CSV table of N, CA, C and O in Angstrom, one decimal:
chain,number,residue,atom,x,y,z
B,1,MET,N,-30.1,11.8,-18.8
B,1,MET,CA,-30.2,12.3,-20.1
B,1,MET,C,-29.0,12.0,-20.9
B,1,MET,O,-27.9,12.0,-20.4
B,2,ALA,N,-29.2,11.6,-22.1
B,2,ALA,CA,-28.1,11.2,-23.0
B,2,ALA,C,-27.3,12.4,-23.5
B,2,ALA,O,-27.9,13.5,-23.7
B,3,LEU,N,-26.0,12.3,-23.7
B,3,LEU,CA,-25.2,13.4,-24.2
B,3,LEU,C,-25.4,13.4,-25.7
B,3,LEU,O,-25.3,12.3,-26.3
B,4,GLN,N,-25.6,14.5,-26.3
B,4,GLN,CA,-25.8,14.6,-27.8
B,4,GLN,C,-24.7,15.4,-28.5
B,4,GLN,O,-24.3,16.4,-28.0
B,5,SER,N,-24.2,14.9,-29.5
B,5,SER,CA,-23.3,15.6,-30.4
B,5,SER,C,-23.8,15.4,-31.8
B,5,SER,O,-23.6,14.3,-32.4
B,6,GLY,N,-24.4,16.4,-32.4
B,6,GLY,CA,-25.0,16.3,-33.7
B,6,GLY,C,-26.2,15.4,-33.6
B,6,GLY,O,-27.0,15.5,-32.8
B,7,ASN,N,-26.2,14.3,-34.5
B,7,ASN,CA,-27.3,13.4,-34.5
B,7,ASN,C,-26.9,12.1,-33.7
B,7,ASN,O,-27.7,11.2,-33.7
B,8,ILE,N,-25.7,12.0,-33.1
B,8,ILE,CA,-25.3,10.8,-32.4
B,8,ILE,C,-25.6,11.0,-30.9
B,8,ILE,O,-25.3,12.0,-30.3
B,9,THR,N,-26.2,10.0,-30.3
B,9,THR,CA,-26.5,10.0,-28.9
B,9,THR,C,-25.6,9.0,-28.2
B,9,THR,O,-25.6,7.8,-28.5
B,10,ALA,N,-24.8,9.4,-27.3
B,10,ALA,CA,-23.9,8.5,-26.5
B,10,ALA,C,-24.6,7.9,-25.4
B,10,ALA,O,-25.4,8.6,-24.7
B,11,PRO,N,-24.5,6.6,-25.1
B,11,PRO,CA,-25.2,6.0,-24.0
B,11,PRO,C,-24.7,6.5,-22.7
B,11,PRO,O,-23.5,6.8,-22.5
B,12,THR,N,-25.6,6.7,-21.7
B,12,THR,CA,-25.2,7.0,-20.4
B,12,THR,C,-25.9,6.0,-19.5
B,12,THR,O,-26.6,5.2,-20.0
B,13,SER,N,-25.7,6.1,-18.2
B,13,SER,CA,-26.3,5.2,-17.3
B,13,SER,C,-27.9,5.2,-17.3
B,13,SER,O,-28.5,4.3,-16.9
B,14,GLU,N,-28.4,6.3,-17.8
B,14,GLU,CA,-29.9,6.5,-17.8
B,14,GLU,C,-30.4,6.0,-19.2
B,14,GLU,O,-31.6,5.9,-19.3
B,15,THR,N,-29.6,5.8,-20.2
B,15,THR,CA,-30.1,5.4,-21.5
B,15,THR,C,-30.4,3.9,-21.5
B,15,THR,O,-29.6,3.1,-21.2
B,16,HIS,N,-31.6,3.6,-22.0
B,16,HIS,CA,-32.1,2.2,-22.2
B,16,HIS,C,-31.9,1.3,-20.9
B,16,HIS,O,-31.3,0.3,-21.0
B,17,THR,N,-32.5,1.7,-19.8
B,17,THR,CA,-32.5,0.8,-18.7
B,17,THR,C,-33.8,0.0,-18.6
B,17,THR,O,-33.9,-0.9,-17.9
B,18,SER,N,-34.7,0.4,-19.4
B,18,SER,CA,-36.0,-0.2,-19.5
B,18,SER,C,-36.0,-1.3,-20.5
B,18,SER,O,-35.5,-1.2,-21.6
B,19,LEU,N,-36.5,-2.5,-20.1
B,19,LEU,CA,-36.6,-3.6,-21.0
B,19,LEU,C,-37.4,-3.3,-22.2
B,19,LEU,O,-37.2,-3.7,-23.4
B,20,ARG,N,-38.5,-2.5,-22.0
B,20,ARG,CA,-39.4,-2.1,-23.1
B,20,ARG,C,-38.6,-1.2,-24.1
B,20,ARG,O,-38.7,-1.5,-25.3
B,21,GLU,N,-37.8,-0.3,-23.7
B,21,GLU,CA,-37.0,0.6,-24.6
B,21,GLU,C,-36.0,-0.2,-25.3
B,21,GLU,O,-35.9,0.0,-26.6
B,22,ILE,N,-35.3,-1.1,-24.7
B,22,ILE,CA,-34.3,-1.9,-25.3
B,22,ILE,C,-35.0,-2.8,-26.4
B,22,ILE,O,-34.4,-3.0,-27.5
B,23,THR,N,-36.1,-3.4,-26.0
B,23,THR,CA,-36.8,-4.3,-27.0
B,23,THR,C,-37.3,-3.5,-28.2
B,23,THR,O,-37.2,-4.0,-29.3
B,24,GLU,N,-37.8,-2.3,-28.0
B,24,GLU,CA,-38.2,-1.5,-29.1
B,24,GLU,C,-37.0,-1.2,-30.1
B,24,GLU,O,-37.2,-1.3,-31.3
B,25,GLU,N,-35.9,-0.9,-29.5
B,25,GLU,CA,-34.7,-0.6,-30.3
B,25,GLU,C,-34.2,-1.9,-31.0
B,25,GLU,O,-33.9,-1.9,-32.2
B,26,TYR,N,-34.3,-3.0,-30.3
B,26,TYR,CA,-33.9,-4.3,-30.9
B,26,TYR,C,-34.8,-4.6,-32.1
B,26,TYR,O,-34.3,-5.0,-33.1
B,27,VAL,N,-36.1,-4.4,-32.0
B,27,VAL,CA,-37.0,-4.7,-33.0
B,27,VAL,C,-36.7,-3.8,-34.2
B,27,VAL,O,-36.7,-4.2,-35.4
B,28,ASP,N,-36.4,-2.5,-34.0
B,28,ASP,CA,-36.1,-1.6,-35.1
B,28,ASP,C,-34.8,-1.9,-35.8
B,28,ASP,O,-34.8,-2.0,-37.0
B,29,LEU,N,-33.8,-2.2,-35.0
B,29,LEU,CA,-32.5,-2.6,-35.6
B,29,LEU,C,-32.5,-3.9,-36.4
B,29,LEU,O,-31.8,-4.0,-37.4
B,30,ARG,N,-33.3,-4.8,-35.9
B,30,ARG,CA,-33.4,-6.1,-36.6
B,30,ARG,C,-34.5,-6.2,-37.6
B,30,ARG,O,-34.7,-7.2,-38.3
B,31,SER,N,-35.3,-5.1,-37.8
B,31,SER,CA,-36.4,-5.0,-38.7
B,31,SER,C,-37.4,-6.2,-38.5
B,31,SER,O,-37.8,-6.9,-39.4
B,32,LEU,N,-37.7,-6.4,-37.2
B,32,LEU,CA,-38.6,-7.5,-36.9
B,32,LEU,C,-40.1,-7.0,-36.7
B,32,LEU,O,-40.3,-5.8,-36.6
B,33,ASN,N,-41.0,-7.9,-36.8
B,33,ASN,CA,-42.4,-7.6,-36.5
B,33,ASN,C,-42.5,-7.3,-35.0
B,33,ASN,O,-42.1,-8.2,-34.2
B,34,PRO,N,-42.9,-6.1,-34.6
B,34,PRO,CA,-42.9,-5.8,-33.1
B,34,PRO,C,-44.0,-6.5,-32.3
B,34,PRO,O,-43.9,-6.7,-31.1
B,35,LYS,N,-45.0,-7.1,-33.0
B,35,LYS,CA,-46.2,-7.6,-32.2
B,35,LYS,C,-45.8,-8.8,-31.3
B,35,LYS,O,-46.2,-8.8,-30.1
B,36,PRO,N,-45.0,-9.8,-31.8
B,36,PRO,CA,-44.8,-10.9,-30.8
B,36,PRO,C,-44.0,-10.5,-29.6
B,36,PRO,O,-44.3,-10.9,-28.5
B,37,LEU,N,-43.0,-9.7,-29.8
B,37,LEU,CA,-42.2,-9.2,-28.6
B,37,LEU,C,-43.0,-8.3,-27.7
B,37,LEU,O,-42.9,-8.4,-26.5
B,38,LYS,N,-43.9,-7.5,-28.3
B,38,LYS,CA,-44.7,-6.6,-27.5
B,38,LYS,C,-45.7,-7.5,-26.6
B,38,LYS,O,-45.8,-7.2,-25.4
B,39,GLU,N,-46.2,-8.5,-27.2
B,39,GLU,CA,-47.1,-9.4,-26.5
B,39,GLU,C,-46.4,-10.1,-25.4
B,39,GLU,O,-46.9,-10.3,-24.3
B,40,THR,N,-45.1,-10.5,-25.7
B,40,THR,CA,-44.3,-11.2,-24.7
B,40,THR,C,-44.0,-10.3,-23.5
B,40,THR,O,-44.1,-10.7,-22.3
B,41,LEU,N,-43.6,-9.0,-23.8
B,41,LEU,CA,-43.4,-8.1,-22.7
B,41,LEU,C,-44.6,-7.8,-21.9
B,41,LEU,O,-44.5,-7.7,-20.7
B,42,ASP,N,-45.7,-7.6,-22.6
B,42,ASP,CA,-47.0,-7.3,-21.8
B,42,ASP,C,-47.3,-8.4,-20.9
B,42,ASP,O,-47.7,-8.2,-19.7
B,43,CYS,N,-47.1,-9.7,-21.4
B,43,CYS,CA,-47.3,-10.8,-20.5
B,43,CYS,C,-46.3,-10.9,-19.4
B,43,CYS,O,-46.7,-11.1,-18.2
B,44,LEU,N,-45.0,-10.7,-19.7
B,44,LEU,CA,-44.0,-10.7,-18.6
B,44,LEU,C,-44.3,-9.6,-17.6
B,44,LEU,O,-44.2,-9.9,-16.4
B,45,PHE,N,-44.6,-8.4,-18.0
B,45,PHE,CA,-44.8,-7.3,-17.1
B,45,PHE,C,-46.1,-7.5,-16.3
B,45,PHE,O,-46.2,-7.2,-15.1
B,46,GLY,N,-47.1,-8.2,-16.9
B,46,GLY,CA,-48.3,-8.5,-16.1
B,46,GLY,C,-48.0,-9.6,-15.0
B,46,GLY,O,-48.7,-9.6,-14.0
B,47,ILE,N,-47.0,-10.4,-15.2
B,47,ILE,CA,-46.7,-11.4,-14.3
B,47,ILE,C,-45.7,-11.0,-13.2
B,47,ILE,O,-45.9,-11.2,-12.0
B,48,VAL,N,-44.6,-10.4,-13.6
B,48,VAL,CA,-43.5,-10.0,-12.7
B,48,VAL,C,-43.3,-8.5,-12.5
B,48,VAL,O,-42.5,-8.1,-11.7
B,49,GLY,N,-44.0,-7.7,-13.3
B,49,GLY,CA,-43.9,-6.3,-13.2
B,49,GLY,C,-42.8,-5.7,-14.1
B,49,GLY,O,-41.9,-6.5,-14.5
B,50,GLU,N,-42.9,-4.4,-14.4
B,50,GLU,CA,-41.9,-3.8,-15.2
B,50,GLU,C,-40.8,-3.2,-14.3
B,50,GLU,O,-41.0,-2.5,-13.4
B,51,LYS,N,-39.5,-3.6,-14.6
B,51,LYS,CA,-38.4,-3.3,-13.8
B,51,LYS,C,-37.2,-2.8,-14.7
B,51,LYS,O,-37.3,-3.0,-15.9
B,52,PRO,N,-36.2,-2.2,-14.1
B,52,PRO,CA,-35.0,-1.9,-14.9
B,52,PRO,C,-34.4,-3.3,-15.4
B,52,PRO,O,-34.6,-4.3,-14.7
B,53,VAL,N,-33.8,-3.3,-16.5
B,53,VAL,CA,-33.4,-4.5,-17.1
B,53,VAL,C,-32.5,-5.3,-16.3
B,53,VAL,O,-32.5,-6.6,-16.2
B,54,GLU,N,-31.6,-4.7,-15.5
B,54,GLU,CA,-30.7,-5.4,-14.7
B,54,GLU,C,-31.3,-6.0,-13.4
B,54,GLU,O,-30.7,-6.8,-12.7
B,55,ALA,N,-32.6,-5.7,-13.2
B,55,ALA,CA,-33.3,-6.2,-12.0
B,55,ALA,C,-34.0,-7.6,-12.2
B,55,ALA,O,-34.5,-8.2,-11.3
B,56,TYR,N,-34.1,-8.0,-13.5
B,56,TYR,CA,-34.8,-9.3,-13.7
B,56,TYR,C,-33.9,-10.4,-13.3
B,56,TYR,O,-32.7,-10.4,-13.4
B,57,THR,N,-34.5,-11.4,-12.7
B,57,THR,CA,-33.8,-12.5,-12.1
B,57,THR,C,-34.3,-13.9,-12.6
B,57,THR,O,-35.4,-13.9,-13.3
B,58,ARG,N,-33.6,-14.9,-12.3
B,58,ARG,CA,-34.0,-16.3,-12.6
B,58,ARG,C,-35.4,-16.6,-12.0
B,58,ARG,O,-36.2,-17.2,-12.6
B,59,GLN,N,-35.6,-16.0,-10.8
B,59,GLN,CA,-36.9,-16.2,-10.1
B,59,GLN,C,-38.1,-15.6,-11.0
B,59,GLN,O,-39.1,-16.2,-11.1
B,60,ASP,N,-37.8,-14.5,-11.6
B,60,ASP,CA,-38.8,-13.9,-12.5
B,60,ASP,C,-39.1,-14.8,-13.7
B,60,ASP,O,-40.2,-15.0,-14.1
B,61,ALA,N,-38.0,-15.4,-14.3
B,61,ALA,CA,-38.2,-16.3,-15.4
B,61,ALA,C,-39.0,-17.5,-15.0
B,61,ALA,O,-39.9,-17.9,-15.7
B,62,ARG,N,-38.7,-18.0,-13.8
B,62,ARG,CA,-39.5,-19.2,-13.4
B,62,ARG,C,-40.9,-18.9,-13.2
B,62,ARG,O,-41.8,-19.7,-13.5
B,63,LYS,N,-41.2,-17.7,-12.6
B,63,LYS,CA,-42.6,-17.3,-12.4
B,63,LYS,C,-43.3,-17.1,-13.7
B,63,LYS,O,-44.4,-17.5,-13.9
B,64,PHE,N,-42.6,-16.5,-14.7
B,64,PHE,CA,-43.2,-16.3,-16.0
B,64,PHE,C,-43.5,-17.7,-16.6
B,64,PHE,O,-44.6,-17.8,-17.1
B,65,VAL,N,-42.6,-18.6,-16.5
B,65,VAL,CA,-42.9,-20.0,-17.1
B,65,VAL,C,-44.1,-20.6,-16.4
B,65,VAL,O,-44.9,-21.2,-17.0
B,66,GLU,N,-44.1,-20.5,-15.1
B,66,GLU,CA,-45.1,-21.2,-14.3
B,66,GLU,C,-46.5,-20.6,-14.6
B,66,GLU,O,-47.5,-21.3,-14.9
B,67,VAL,N,-46.6,-19.3,-14.6
B,67,VAL,CA,-47.9,-18.6,-14.9
B,67,VAL,C,-48.3,-18.7,-16.4
B,67,VAL,O,-49.4,-19.1,-16.7
B,68,TYR,N,-47.4,-18.3,-17.2
B,68,TYR,CA,-47.7,-18.3,-18.7
B,68,TYR,C,-47.9,-19.8,-19.2
B,68,TYR,O,-48.7,-20.0,-20.1
B,69,GLY,N,-47.2,-20.7,-18.6
B,69,GLY,CA,-47.3,-22.1,-19.0
B,69,GLY,C,-48.7,-22.7,-18.7
B,69,GLY,O,-49.0,-23.7,-19.3
B,70,ARG,N,-49.4,-22.1,-17.8
B,70,ARG,CA,-50.8,-22.6,-17.6
B,70,ARG,C,-51.7,-22.3,-18.7
B,70,ARG,O,-52.8,-22.9,-18.8
B,71,LYS,N,-51.4,-21.2,-19.5
B,71,LYS,CA,-52.3,-20.7,-20.5
B,71,LYS,C,-52.0,-21.2,-21.9
B,71,LYS,O,-52.9,-21.3,-22.7
B,72,VAL,N,-50.7,-21.6,-22.1
B,72,VAL,CA,-50.3,-22.0,-23.5
B,72,VAL,C,-49.5,-23.3,-23.5
B,72,VAL,O,-49.1,-23.7,-22.4
B,73,LYS,N,-49.2,-23.8,-24.7
B,73,LYS,CA,-48.4,-25.0,-24.8
B,73,LYS,C,-47.0,-24.7,-24.5
B,73,LYS,O,-46.5,-23.6,-24.6
B,74,THR,N,-46.2,-25.7,-24.2
B,74,THR,CA,-44.8,-25.6,-23.9
B,74,THR,C,-44.0,-25.0,-25.0
B,74,THR,O,-43.1,-24.2,-24.7
B,75,THR,N,-44.3,-25.3,-26.2
B,75,THR,CA,-43.6,-24.7,-27.3
B,75,THR,C,-43.8,-23.2,-27.4
B,75,THR,O,-42.9,-22.5,-27.7
B,76,SER,N,-45.0,-22.7,-27.0
B,76,SER,CA,-45.2,-21.3,-27.0
B,76,SER,C,-44.4,-20.6,-25.9
B,76,SER,O,-43.8,-19.5,-26.1
B,77,VAL,N,-44.3,-21.3,-24.7
B,77,VAL,CA,-43.5,-20.7,-23.6
B,77,VAL,C,-42.0,-20.7,-24.1
B,77,VAL,O,-41.3,-19.6,-23.9
B,78,ARG,N,-41.5,-21.7,-24.7
B,78,ARG,CA,-40.1,-21.7,-25.2
B,78,ARG,C,-39.9,-20.6,-26.2
B,78,ARG,O,-38.8,-20.0,-26.2
B,79,ARG,N,-40.8,-20.4,-27.1
B,79,ARG,CA,-40.7,-19.4,-28.1
B,79,ARG,C,-40.6,-18.0,-27.5
B,79,ARG,O,-39.7,-17.2,-27.9
B,80,ARG,N,-41.4,-17.8,-26.5
B,80,ARG,CA,-41.4,-16.5,-25.8
B,80,ARG,C,-40.1,-16.3,-25.0
B,80,ARG,O,-39.5,-15.2,-25.0
B,81,LEU,N,-39.6,-17.4,-24.3
B,81,LEU,CA,-38.4,-17.3,-23.6
B,81,LEU,C,-37.2,-17.0,-24.6
B,81,LEU,O,-36.3,-16.2,-24.3
B,82,ASN,N,-37.2,-17.7,-25.7
B,82,ASN,CA,-36.1,-17.5,-26.7
B,82,ASN,C,-36.1,-16.1,-27.2
B,82,ASN,O,-35.1,-15.5,-27.5
B,83,SER,N,-37.3,-15.5,-27.4
B,83,SER,CA,-37.4,-14.1,-27.8
B,83,SER,C,-36.8,-13.2,-26.8
B,83,SER,O,-36.0,-12.2,-27.1
B,84,LEU,N,-37.2,-13.4,-25.5
B,84,LEU,CA,-36.6,-12.5,-24.5
B,84,LEU,C,-35.1,-12.7,-24.4
B,84,LEU,O,-34.3,-11.7,-24.2
B,85,ASN,N,-34.6,-13.9,-24.5
B,85,ASN,CA,-33.2,-14.2,-24.4
B,85,ASN,C,-32.4,-13.5,-25.5
B,85,ASN,O,-31.3,-13.0,-25.3
B,86,ALA,N,-33.0,-13.5,-26.7
B,86,ALA,CA,-32.4,-12.8,-27.8
B,86,ALA,C,-32.1,-11.4,-27.5
B,86,ALA,O,-31.1,-10.8,-27.9
B,87,VAL,N,-33.1,-10.7,-26.9
B,87,VAL,CA,-33.0,-9.3,-26.6
B,87,VAL,C,-31.9,-9.1,-25.6
B,87,VAL,O,-31.0,-8.3,-25.7
B,88,PHE,N,-31.8,-10.0,-24.5
B,88,PHE,CA,-30.8,-9.9,-23.5
B,88,PHE,C,-29.4,-10.2,-24.1
B,88,PHE,O,-28.4,-9.6,-23.7
B,89,ASN,N,-29.3,-11.1,-25.1
B,89,ASN,CA,-28.0,-11.4,-25.7
B,89,ASN,C,-27.5,-10.2,-26.5
B,89,ASN,O,-26.3,-10.1,-26.6
B,90,ASP,N,-28.4,-9.3,-27.0
B,90,ASP,CA,-27.9,-8.2,-27.7
B,90,ASP,C,-27.8,-6.9,-26.9
B,90,ASP,O,-27.6,-5.8,-27.4
B,91,LEU,N,-27.9,-7.0,-25.5
B,91,LEU,CA,-27.9,-5.8,-24.7
B,91,LEU,C,-26.6,-5.0,-24.9
B,91,LEU,O,-26.7,-3.8,-24.8
B,92,PRO,N,-25.4,-5.5,-25.0
B,92,PRO,CA,-24.3,-4.7,-25.2
B,92,PRO,C,-24.3,-3.7,-26.3
B,92,PRO,O,-23.7,-2.6,-26.2
B,93,GLN,N,-25.1,-4.0,-27.3
B,93,GLN,CA,-25.3,-3.0,-28.4
B,93,GLN,C,-26.1,-1.8,-28.1
B,93,GLN,O,-26.0,-0.8,-28.7
B,94,PHE,N,-26.9,-1.9,-27.0
B,94,PHE,CA,-27.9,-0.9,-26.7
B,94,PHE,C,-27.5,-0.1,-25.4
B,94,PHE,O,-28.2,0.8,-25.1
B,95,SER,N,-26.4,-0.4,-24.8
B,95,SER,CA,-26.2,0.1,-23.4
B,95,SER,C,-24.8,0.3,-23.1
B,95,SER,O,-23.9,-0.1,-23.8
B,96,GLY,N,-24.6,0.9,-21.9
B,96,GLY,CA,-23.2,1.1,-21.4
B,96,GLY,C,-22.8,0.0,-20.6
B,96,GLY,O,-23.3,-1.1,-20.6
B,97,PRO,N,-21.7,0.2,-19.8
B,97,PRO,CA,-21.1,-0.9,-19.1
B,97,PRO,C,-21.9,-1.6,-18.0
B,97,PRO,O,-21.8,-2.8,-17.8
B,98,LEU,N,-22.9,-0.9,-17.4
B,98,LEU,CA,-23.8,-1.5,-16.4
B,98,LEU,C,-24.5,-2.7,-17.0
B,98,LEU,O,-24.5,-3.8,-16.5
B,99,ILE,N,-25.2,-2.5,-18.2
B,99,ILE,CA,-26.0,-3.5,-18.7
B,99,ILE,C,-25.1,-4.6,-19.4
B,99,ILE,O,-25.6,-5.7,-19.7
B,100,ASN,N,-23.9,-4.3,-19.8
B,100,ASN,CA,-23.0,-5.3,-20.4
B,100,ASN,C,-22.8,-6.5,-19.5
B,100,ASN,O,-22.5,-7.6,-19.9
B,101,ARG,N,-23.0,-6.2,-18.2
B,101,ARG,CA,-22.7,-7.3,-17.2
B,101,ARG,C,-24.0,-8.1,-16.9
B,101,ARG,O,-24.0,-9.1,-16.1
B,102,VAL,N,-25.1,-7.7,-17.5
B,102,VAL,CA,-26.4,-8.4,-17.2
B,102,VAL,C,-26.5,-9.7,-18.0
B,102,VAL,O,-26.2,-9.7,-19.2
B,103,CYS,N,-26.8,-10.8,-17.3
B,103,CYS,CA,-27.0,-12.1,-18.0
B,103,CYS,C,-28.5,-12.4,-18.1
B,103,CYS,O,-29.2,-12.0,-17.2
B,104,SER,N,-28.9,-13.0,-19.1
B,104,SER,CA,-30.3,-13.3,-19.3
B,104,SER,C,-30.8,-14.3,-18.3
B,104,SER,O,-30.3,-15.4,-18.3
B,105,PRO,N,-31.8,-14.0,-17.6
B,105,PRO,CA,-32.5,-15.0,-16.7
B,105,PRO,C,-33.4,-15.8,-17.5
B,105,PRO,O,-34.0,-16.7,-17.0
B,106,PHE,N,-33.6,-15.5,-18.8
B,106,PHE,CA,-34.7,-16.2,-19.6
B,106,PHE,C,-34.1,-17.3,-20.5
B,106,PHE,O,-34.7,-17.6,-21.5
B,107,VAL,N,-32.9,-17.8,-20.2
B,107,VAL,CA,-32.4,-18.9,-21.0
B,107,VAL,C,-33.2,-20.1,-20.8
B,107,VAL,O,-33.5,-20.5,-19.7
B,108,CYS,N,-33.7,-20.7,-21.9
B,108,CYS,CA,-34.5,-21.9,-21.8
B,108,CYS,C,-33.6,-23.1,-21.8
B,108,CYS,O,-33.0,-23.4,-22.9
B,109,PRO,N,-33.4,-23.8,-20.7
B,109,PRO,CA,-32.4,-24.9,-20.7
B,109,PRO,C,-32.8,-26.1,-21.7
B,109,PRO,O,-31.9,-26.8,-22.1
B,110,HIS,N,-34.1,-26.2,-22.1
B,110,HIS,CA,-34.5,-27.3,-22.9
B,110,HIS,C,-34.2,-27.0,-24.4
B,110,HIS,O,-34.3,-27.9,-25.2
B,111,SER,N,-33.9,-25.7,-24.7
B,111,SER,CA,-33.7,-25.4,-26.1
B,111,SER,C,-32.3,-25.5,-26.5
B,111,SER,O,-32.0,-25.4,-27.7
B,112,ALA,N,-31.4,-25.8,-25.6
B,112,ALA,CA,-29.9,-26.0,-25.9
B,112,ALA,C,-29.7,-27.4,-26.5
B,112,ALA,O,-30.4,-28.3,-26.1
B,113,ALA,N,-28.8,-27.5,-27.4
B,113,ALA,CA,-28.6,-28.8,-28.0
B,113,ALA,C,-27.7,-29.7,-27.1
B,113,ALA,O,-27.0,-29.3,-26.3
């Protein structure tokens, strides 16, 4: 449970360990359309399961690409990976020290210049 002081909630080890929770907050803070990321998460969770954010691995990313890539074009897979990677890149804003050490397993090597 988060410690509360007035309207401010201080992060604890239990705050925002779910990728879904972090993504919802990311969408709110960035004022994004929630539909694309929700669809990406539903697809990811359908393929590798819903886990604490620090439990996702490169193996999960590879499995996501392999399975999802059978259904859609390569550009769609890259777009979904980039969306997930953006959420992982902003993790320090949403969490405490545990999640600050998490690296994104969803980095798309082909999207780098």
